[in-house]
Amino acid sequence: VCLTGCSRDVTVHVNQICHQKGVKFFTGDVFGYHGYMFADLGEHEFVEEKPKVAKASAGVEDGPEAKRAKLDSSETTMVKK
C-alpha cells in the first residue's frame, strides 16, 4: 500500500492494518523544501553476499601469519539474514 497526503491519524491506522495483514506499507509527503518517507516492510528475509574466509593450511608453521584468517576476494558466499 502506498499512501500520500493523509493526516497522521489516518496514516497510523492504515499502517497498523497493513502490518497485521502482512502487507508492505509506504507513505510520504513533501512540504516545500522538507519532506518525509516511511516504509513498513514487516518481517522479511534477504541474502547478503560476503567474501569467503580462507583457513590457514595445516602444514604451515605456527606463527602470527599462520593464525590470521585471510579474505579471498575471488570467492564469495551468500548469507541469509
PDB file of N, CA and C in Angstrom, residues 1-74:
ATOM      1  N   VAL A   1       0.856  -1.167   0.000  1.00  0.00           N
ATOM      2  CA  VAL A   1       0.000   0.000   0.000  1.00  0.00           C
ATOM      3  C   VAL A   1       0.897   1.223   0.000  1.00  0.00           C
ATOM      4  N   CYS A   2       0.589   2.204  -0.826  1.00  0.00           N
ATOM      5  CA  CYS A   2       1.316   3.470  -0.886  1.00  0.00           C
ATOM      6  C   CYS A   2       0.322   4.584  -0.570  1.00  0.00           C
ATOM      7  N   LEU A   3       0.610   5.372   0.452  1.00  0.00           N
ATOM      8  CA  LEU A   3      -0.323   6.383   0.933  1.00  0.00           C
ATOM      9  C   LEU A   3       0.379   7.733   0.988  1.00  0.00           C
ATOM     10  N   THR A   4      -0.239   8.785   0.431  1.00  0.00           N
ATOM     11  CA  THR A   4       0.325  10.140   0.496  1.00  0.00           C
ATOM     12  C   THR A   4      -0.782  11.139   0.788  1.00  0.00           C
ATOM     13  N   GLY A   5      -0.383  12.265   1.379  1.00  0.00           N
ATOM     14  CA  GLY A   5      -1.315  13.368   1.587  1.00  0.00           C
ATOM     15  C   GLY A   5      -2.402  13.116   2.608  1.00  0.00           C
ATOM     16  N   CYS A   6      -2.191  12.220   3.571  1.00  0.00           N
ATOM     17  CA  CYS A   6      -3.211  11.924   4.584  1.00  0.00           C
ATOM     18  C   CYS A   6      -2.754  12.443   5.945  1.00  0.00           C
ATOM     19  N   SER A   7      -3.712  12.571   6.853  1.00  0.00           N
ATOM     20  CA  SER A   7      -3.379  13.015   8.210  1.00  0.00           C
ATOM     21  C   SER A   7      -2.585  11.919   8.922  1.00  0.00           C
ATOM     22  N   ARG A   8      -1.929  12.309   9.996  1.00  0.00           N
ATOM     23  CA  ARG A   8      -1.126  11.361  10.766  1.00  0.00           C
ATOM     24  C   ARG A   8      -1.992  10.226  11.307  1.00  0.00           C
ATOM     25  N   ASP A   9      -3.181  10.538  11.804  1.00  0.00           N
ATOM     26  CA  ASP A   9      -4.061   9.513  12.375  1.00  0.00           C
ATOM     27  C   ASP A   9      -4.458   8.471  11.327  1.00  0.00           C
ATOM     28  N   VAL A  10      -4.805   8.923  10.134  1.00  0.00           N
ATOM     29  CA  VAL A  10      -5.180   8.002   9.053  1.00  0.00           C
ATOM     30  C   VAL A  10      -3.980   7.156   8.656  1.00  0.00           C
ATOM     31  N   THR A  11      -2.818   7.790   8.550  1.00  0.00           N
ATOM     32  CA  THR A  11      -1.595   7.068   8.165  1.00  0.00           C
ATOM     33  C   THR A  11      -1.262   5.972   9.170  1.00  0.00           C
ATOM     34  N   VAL A  12      -1.320   6.297  10.460  1.00  0.00           N
ATOM     35  CA  VAL A  12      -1.018   5.308  11.512  1.00  0.00           C
ATOM     36  C   VAL A  12      -2.037   4.171  11.476  1.00  0.00           C
ATOM     37  N   HIS A  13      -3.303   4.490  11.298  1.00  0.00           N
ATOM     38  CA  HIS A  13      -4.355   3.466  11.268  1.00  0.00           C
ATOM     39  C   HIS A  13      -4.171   2.508  10.080  1.00  0.00           C
ATOM     40  N   VAL A  14      -3.912   3.072   8.897  1.00  0.00           N
ATOM     41  CA  VAL A  14      -3.707   2.232   7.708  1.00  0.00           C
ATOM     42  C   VAL A  14      -2.454   1.375   7.880  1.00  0.00           C
ATOM     43  N   ASN A  15      -1.384   1.946   8.463  1.00  0.00           N
ATOM     44  CA  ASN A  15      -0.169   1.172   8.694  1.00  0.00           C
ATOM     45  C   ASN A  15      -0.424   0.009   9.645  1.00  0.00           C
ATOM     46  N   GLN A  16      -1.183   0.226  10.691  1.00  0.00           N
ATOM     47  CA  GLN A  16      -1.495  -0.850  11.641  1.00  0.00           C
ATOM     48  C   GLN A  16      -2.250  -1.987  10.957  1.00  0.00           C
ATOM     49  N   ILE A  17      -3.212  -1.643  10.115  1.00  0.00           N
ATOM     50  CA  ILE A  17      -3.971  -2.671   9.389  1.00  0.00           C
ATOM     51  C   ILE A  17      -3.037  -3.448   8.458  1.00  0.00           C
ATOM     52  N   CYS A  18      -2.205  -2.728   7.712  1.00  0.00           N
ATOM     53  CA  CYS A  18      -1.269  -3.385   6.788  1.00  0.00           C
ATOM     54  C   CYS A  18      -0.301  -4.284   7.543  1.00  0.00           C
ATOM     55  N   HIS A  19       0.204  -3.806   8.681  1.00  0.00           N
ATOM     56  CA  HIS A  19       1.157  -4.592   9.468  1.00  0.00           C
ATOM     57  C   HIS A  19       0.518  -5.891   9.966  1.00  0.00           C
ATOM     58  N   GLN A  20      -0.720  -5.819  10.429  1.00  0.00           N
ATOM     59  CA  GLN A  20      -1.428  -7.011  10.910  1.00  0.00           C
ATOM     60  C   GLN A  20      -1.650  -8.031   9.794  1.00  0.00           C
ATOM     61  N   LYS A  21      -1.889  -7.546   8.589  1.00  0.00           N
ATOM     62  CA  LYS A  21      -2.184  -8.430   7.447  1.00  0.00           C
ATOM     63  C   LYS A  21      -0.928  -8.850   6.679  1.00  0.00           C
ATOM     64  N   GLY A  22       0.246  -8.334   7.091  1.00  0.00           N
ATOM     65  CA  GLY A  22       1.486  -8.691   6.401  1.00  0.00           C
ATOM     66  C   GLY A  22       1.660  -7.996   5.059  1.00  0.00           C
ATOM     67  N   VAL A  23       1.034  -6.829   4.899  1.00  0.00           N
ATOM     68  CA  VAL A  23       1.114  -6.065   3.653  1.00  0.00           C
ATOM     69  C   VAL A  23       2.176  -4.978   3.820  1.00  0.00           C
ATOM     70  N   LYS A  24       3.033  -4.825   2.827  1.00  0.00           N
ATOM     71  CA  LYS A  24       4.056  -3.784   2.879  1.00  0.00           C
ATOM     72  C   LYS A  24       3.392  -2.416   2.745  1.00  0.00           C
ATOM     73  N   PHE A  25       3.923  -1.425   3.482  1.00  0.00           N
ATOM     74  CA  PHE A  25       3.295  -0.103   3.553  1.00  0.00           C
ATOM     75  C   PHE A  25       4.334   0.986   3.328  1.00  0.00           C
ATOM     76  N   PHE A  26       4.017   1.923   2.441  1.00  0.00           N
ATOM     77  CA  PHE A  26       4.868   3.075   2.158  1.00  0.00           C
ATOM     78  C   PHE A  26       4.029   4.340   2.286  1.00  0.00           C
ATOM     79  N   THR A  27       4.600   5.374   2.879  1.00  0.00           N
ATOM     80  CA  THR A  27       3.937   6.667   2.939  1.00  0.00           C
ATOM     81  C   THR A  27       4.976   7.770   2.834  1.00  0.00           C
ATOM     82  N   GLY A  28       4.542   8.922   2.395  1.00  0.00           N
ATOM     83  CA  GLY A  28       5.451  10.053   2.292  1.00  0.00           C
ATOM     84  C   GLY A  28       4.697  11.301   1.911  1.00  0.00           C
ATOM     85  N   ASP A  29       5.341  12.436   2.103  1.00  0.00           N
ATOM     86  CA  ASP A  29       4.747  13.705   1.724  1.00  0.00           C
ATOM     87  C   ASP A  29       5.861  14.739   1.635  1.00  0.00           C
ATOM     88  N   VAL A  30       5.574  15.833   0.962  1.00  0.00           N
ATOM     89  CA  VAL A  30       6.533  16.924   0.784  1.00  0.00           C
ATOM     90  C   VAL A  30       5.878  18.212   1.242  1.00  0.00           C
ATOM     91  N   PHE A  31       6.645  19.005   1.981  1.00  0.00           N
ATOM     92  CA  PHE A  31       6.177  20.303   2.475  1.00  0.00           C
ATOM     93  C   PHE A  31       7.209  21.354   2.060  1.00  0.00           C
ATOM     94  N   GLY A  32       7.109  21.861   0.863  1.00  0.00           N
ATOM     95  CA  GLY A  32       8.100  22.825   0.372  1.00  0.00           C
ATOM     96  C   GLY A  32       9.450  22.156   0.198  1.00  0.00           C
ATOM     97  N   TYR A  33      10.440  22.615   0.962  1.00  0.00           N
ATOM     98  CA  TYR A  33      11.789  22.032   0.897  1.00  0.00           C
ATOM     99  C   TYR A  33      11.927  20.794   1.784  1.00  0.00           C
ATOM    100  N   HIS A  34      10.978  20.523   2.614  1.00  0.00           N
ATOM    101  CA  HIS A  34      11.061  19.412   3.563  1.00  0.00           C
ATOM    102  C   HIS A  34      10.056  18.319   3.198  1.00  0.00           C
ATOM    103  N   GLY A  35      10.394  17.111   3.552  1.00  0.00           N
ATOM    104  CA  GLY A  35       9.500  16.003   3.289  1.00  0.00           C
ATOM    105  C   GLY A  35       9.877  14.805   4.140  1.00  0.00           C
ATOM    106  N   TYR A  36       9.120  13.754   4.015  1.00  0.00           N
ATOM    107  CA  TYR A  36       9.424  12.517   4.746  1.00  0.00           C
ATOM    108  C   TYR A  36       8.991  11.324   3.923  1.00  0.00           C
ATOM    109  N   MET A  37       9.544  10.186   4.272  1.00  0.00           N
ATOM    110  CA  MET A  37       9.178   8.909   3.658  1.00  0.00           C
ATOM    111  C   MET A  37       9.275   7.852   4.743  1.00  0.00           C
ATOM    112  N   PHE A  38       8.295   6.972   4.824  1.00  0.00           N
ATOM    113  CA  PHE A  38       8.287   5.892   5.802  1.00  0.00           C
ATOM    114  C   PHE A  38       7.910   4.600   5.095  1.00  0.00           C
ATOM    115  N   ALA A  39       8.611   3.532   5.422  1.00  0.00           N
ATOM    116  CA  ALA A  39       8.304   2.214   4.851  1.00  0.00           C
ATOM    117  C   ALA A  39       8.239   1.194   5.977  1.00  0.00           C
ATOM    118  N   ASP A  40       7.144   0.451   6.045  1.00  0.00           N
ATOM    119  CA  ASP A  40       6.995  -0.667   6.986  1.00  0.00           C
ATOM    120  C   ASP A  40       6.937  -1.928   6.132  1.00  0.00           C
ATOM    121  N   LEU A  41       8.071  -2.632   6.076  1.00  0.00           N
ATOM    122  CA  LEU A  41       8.154  -3.832   5.247  1.00  0.00           C
ATOM    123  C   LEU A  41       7.895  -5.100   6.052  1.00  0.00           C
ATOM    124  N   GLY A  42       7.566  -4.930   7.329  1.00  0.00           N
ATOM    125  CA  GLY A  42       7.294  -6.090   8.173  1.00  0.00           C
ATOM    126  C   GLY A  42       8.540  -6.938   8.319  1.00  0.00           C
ATOM    127  N   GLU A  43       8.335  -8.192   8.616  1.00  0.00           N
ATOM    128  CA  GLU A  43       9.459  -9.112   8.704  1.00  0.00           C
ATOM    129  C   GLU A  43       9.756  -9.642   7.315  1.00  0.00           C
ATOM    130  N   HIS A  44      11.021  -9.610   6.949  1.00  0.00           N
ATOM    131  CA  HIS A  44      11.413 -10.120   5.644  1.00  0.00           C
ATOM    132  C   HIS A  44      12.818 -10.689   5.732  1.00  0.00           C
ATOM    133  N   GLU A  45      13.130 -11.561   4.813  1.00  0.00           N
ATOM    134  CA  GLU A  45      14.454 -12.165   4.741  1.00  0.00           C
ATOM    135  C   GLU A  45      15.162 -11.630   3.517  1.00  0.00           C
ATOM    136  N   PHE A  46      16.488 -11.535   3.623  1.00  0.00           N
ATOM    137  CA  PHE A  46      17.279 -11.108   2.483  1.00  0.00           C
ATOM    138  C   PHE A  46      18.586 -11.870   2.488  1.00  0.00           C
ATOM    139  N   VAL A  47      19.276 -11.835   1.375  1.00  0.00           N
ATOM    140  CA  VAL A  47      20.541 -12.549   1.229  1.00  0.00           C
ATOM    141  C   VAL A  47      21.642 -11.519   1.017  1.00  0.00           C
ATOM    142  N   GLU A  48      22.746 -11.699   1.744  1.00  0.00           N
ATOM    143  CA  GLU A  48      23.884 -10.794   1.646  1.00  0.00           C
ATOM    144  C   GLU A  48      25.093 -11.580   1.149  1.00  0.00           C
ATOM    145  N   GLU A  49      25.810 -11.003   0.202  1.00  0.00           N
ATOM    146  CA  GLU A  49      26.997 -11.657  -0.343  1.00  0.00           C
ATOM    147  C   GLU A  49      28.215 -11.200   0.451  1.00  0.00           C
ATOM    148  N   LYS A  50      28.988 -12.167   0.982  1.00  0.00           N
ATOM    149  CA  LYS A  50      30.176 -11.859   1.778  1.00  0.00           C
ATOM    150  C   LYS A  50      31.366 -12.618   1.226  1.00  0.00           C
ATOM    151  N   PRO A  51      32.583 -12.051   1.354  1.00  0.00           N
ATOM    152  CA  PRO A  51      33.774 -12.780   0.902  1.00  0.00           C
ATOM    153  C   PRO A  51      34.031 -13.984   1.794  1.00  0.00           C
ATOM    154  N   LYS A  52      34.507 -15.080   1.187  1.00  0.00           N
ATOM    155  CA  LYS A  52      34.839 -16.283   1.948  1.00  0.00           C
ATOM    156  C   LYS A  52      36.130 -16.055   2.713  1.00  0.00           C
ATOM    157  N   VAL A  53      36.220 -16.637   3.895  1.00  0.00           N
ATOM    158  CA  VAL A  53      37.434 -16.561   4.704  1.00  0.00           C
ATOM    159  C   VAL A  53      38.231 -17.832   4.470  1.00  0.00           C
ATOM    160  N   ALA A  54      39.490 -17.655   4.019  1.00  0.00           N
ATOM    161  CA  ALA A  54      40.359 -18.809   3.777  1.00  0.00           C
ATOM    162  C   ALA A  54      40.988 -19.232   5.096  1.00  0.00           C
ATOM    163  N   LYS A  55      40.979 -20.522   5.375  1.00  0.00           N
ATOM    164  CA  LYS A  55      41.580 -21.037   6.608  1.00  0.00           C
ATOM    165  C   LYS A  55      43.051 -21.338   6.360  1.00  0.00           C
ATOM    166  N   ALA A  56      43.851 -21.201   7.402  1.00  0.00           N
ATOM    167  CA  ALA A  56      45.286 -21.472   7.296  1.00  0.00           C
ATOM    168  C   ALA A  56      45.515 -22.957   7.060  1.00  0.00           C
ATOM    169  N   SER A  57      46.525 -23.283   6.285  1.00  0.00           N
ATOM    170  CA  SER A  57      46.847 -24.683   5.987  1.00  0.00           C
ATOM    171  C   SER A  57      47.427 -25.367   7.213  1.00  0.00           C
ATOM    172  N   ALA A  58      47.214 -26.672   7.305  1.00  0.00           N
ATOM    173  CA  ALA A  58      47.720 -27.442   8.445  1.00  0.00           C
ATOM    174  C   ALA A  58      49.238 -27.562   8.386  1.00  0.00           C
ATOM    175  N   GLY A  59      49.820 -27.520   7.196  1.00  0.00           N
ATOM    176  CA  GLY A  59      51.259 -27.688   7.055  1.00  0.00           C
ATOM    177  C   GLY A  59      52.061 -26.428   7.295  1.00  0.00           C
ATOM    178  N   VAL A  60      51.409 -25.291   7.464  1.00  0.00           N
ATOM    179  CA  VAL A  60      52.121 -24.026   7.671  1.00  0.00           C
ATOM    180  C   VAL A  60      52.625 -23.980   9.100  1.00  0.00           C
ATOM    181  N   GLU A  61      53.855 -23.479   9.257  1.00  0.00           N
ATOM    182  CA  GLU A  61      54.424 -23.412  10.608  1.00  0.00           C
ATOM    183  C   GLU A  61      53.634 -22.448  11.477  1.00  0.00           C
ATOM    184  N   ASP A  62      53.736 -22.658  12.774  1.00  0.00           N
ATOM    185  CA  ASP A  62      52.984 -21.875  13.745  1.00  0.00           C
ATOM    186  C   ASP A  62      53.570 -20.468  13.841  1.00  0.00           C
ATOM    187  N   GLY A  63      52.698 -19.472  13.874  1.00  0.00           N
ATOM    188  CA  GLY A  63      53.137 -18.080  13.983  1.00  0.00           C
ATOM    189  C   GLY A  63      51.972 -17.155  13.751  1.00  0.00           C
ATOM    190  N   PRO A  64      52.211 -15.849  13.884  1.00  0.00           N
ATOM    191  CA  PRO A  64      51.113 -14.900  13.731  1.00  0.00           C
ATOM    192  C   PRO A  64      50.449 -14.935  12.349  1.00  0.00           C
ATOM    193  N   GLU A  65      51.247 -15.095  11.299  1.00  0.00           N
ATOM    194  CA  GLU A  65      50.687 -15.127   9.949  1.00  0.00           C
ATOM    195  C   GLU A  65      49.841 -16.374   9.731  1.00  0.00           C
ATOM    196  N   ALA A  66      50.244 -17.490  10.288  1.00  0.00           N
ATOM    197  CA  ALA A  66      49.515 -18.749  10.106  1.00  0.00           C
ATOM    198  C   ALA A  66      48.167 -18.711  10.808  1.00  0.00           C
ATOM    199  N   LYS A  67      48.074 -17.967  11.907  1.00  0.00           N
ATOM    200  CA  LYS A  67      46.841 -17.924  12.688  1.00  0.00           C
ATOM    201  C   LYS A  67      45.850 -16.901  12.161  1.00  0.00           C
ATOM    202  N   ARG A  68      46.314 -15.937  11.414  1.00  0.00           N
ATOM    203  CA  ARG A  68      45.453 -14.872  10.918  1.00  0.00           C
ATOM    204  C   ARG A  68      44.618 -15.372   9.734  1.00  0.00           C
ATOM    205  N   ALA A  69      43.299 -15.188   9.804  1.00  0.00           N
ATOM    206  CA  ALA A  69      42.420 -15.594   8.686  1.00  0.00           C
ATOM    207  C   ALA A  69      42.594 -14.597   7.552  1.00  0.00           C
ATOM    208  N   LYS A  70      42.556 -15.091   6.336  1.00  0.00           N
ATOM    209  CA  LYS A  70      42.732 -14.227   5.178  1.00  0.00           C
ATOM    210  C   LYS A  70      41.462 -14.240   4.337  1.00  0.00           C
ATOM    211  N   LEU A  71      41.122 -13.075   3.775  1.00  0.00           N
ATOM    212  CA  LEU A  71      39.949 -12.965   2.901  1.00  0.00           C
ATOM    213  C   LEU A  71      40.350 -13.277   1.474  1.00  0.00           C
ATOM    214  N   ASP A  72      39.539 -14.096   0.825  1.00  0.00           N
ATOM    215  CA  ASP A  72      39.753 -14.408  -0.580  1.00  0.00           C
ATOM    216  C   ASP A  72      38.668 -13.678  -1.366  1.00  0.00           C
ATOM    217  N   SER A  73      39.045 -12.568  -1.998  1.00  0.00           N
ATOM    218  CA  SER A  73      38.045 -11.743  -2.667  1.00  0.00           C
ATOM    219  C   SER A  73      37.459 -12.399  -3.920  1.00  0.00           C
ATOM    220  N   SER A  74      38.108 -13.440  -4.442  1.00  0.00           N
ATOM    221  CA  SER A  74      37.584 -14.075  -5.640  1.00  0.00           C
ATOM    222  C   SER A  74      36.419 -15.026  -5.329  1.00  0.00           C
TER     223      SER A  74
END
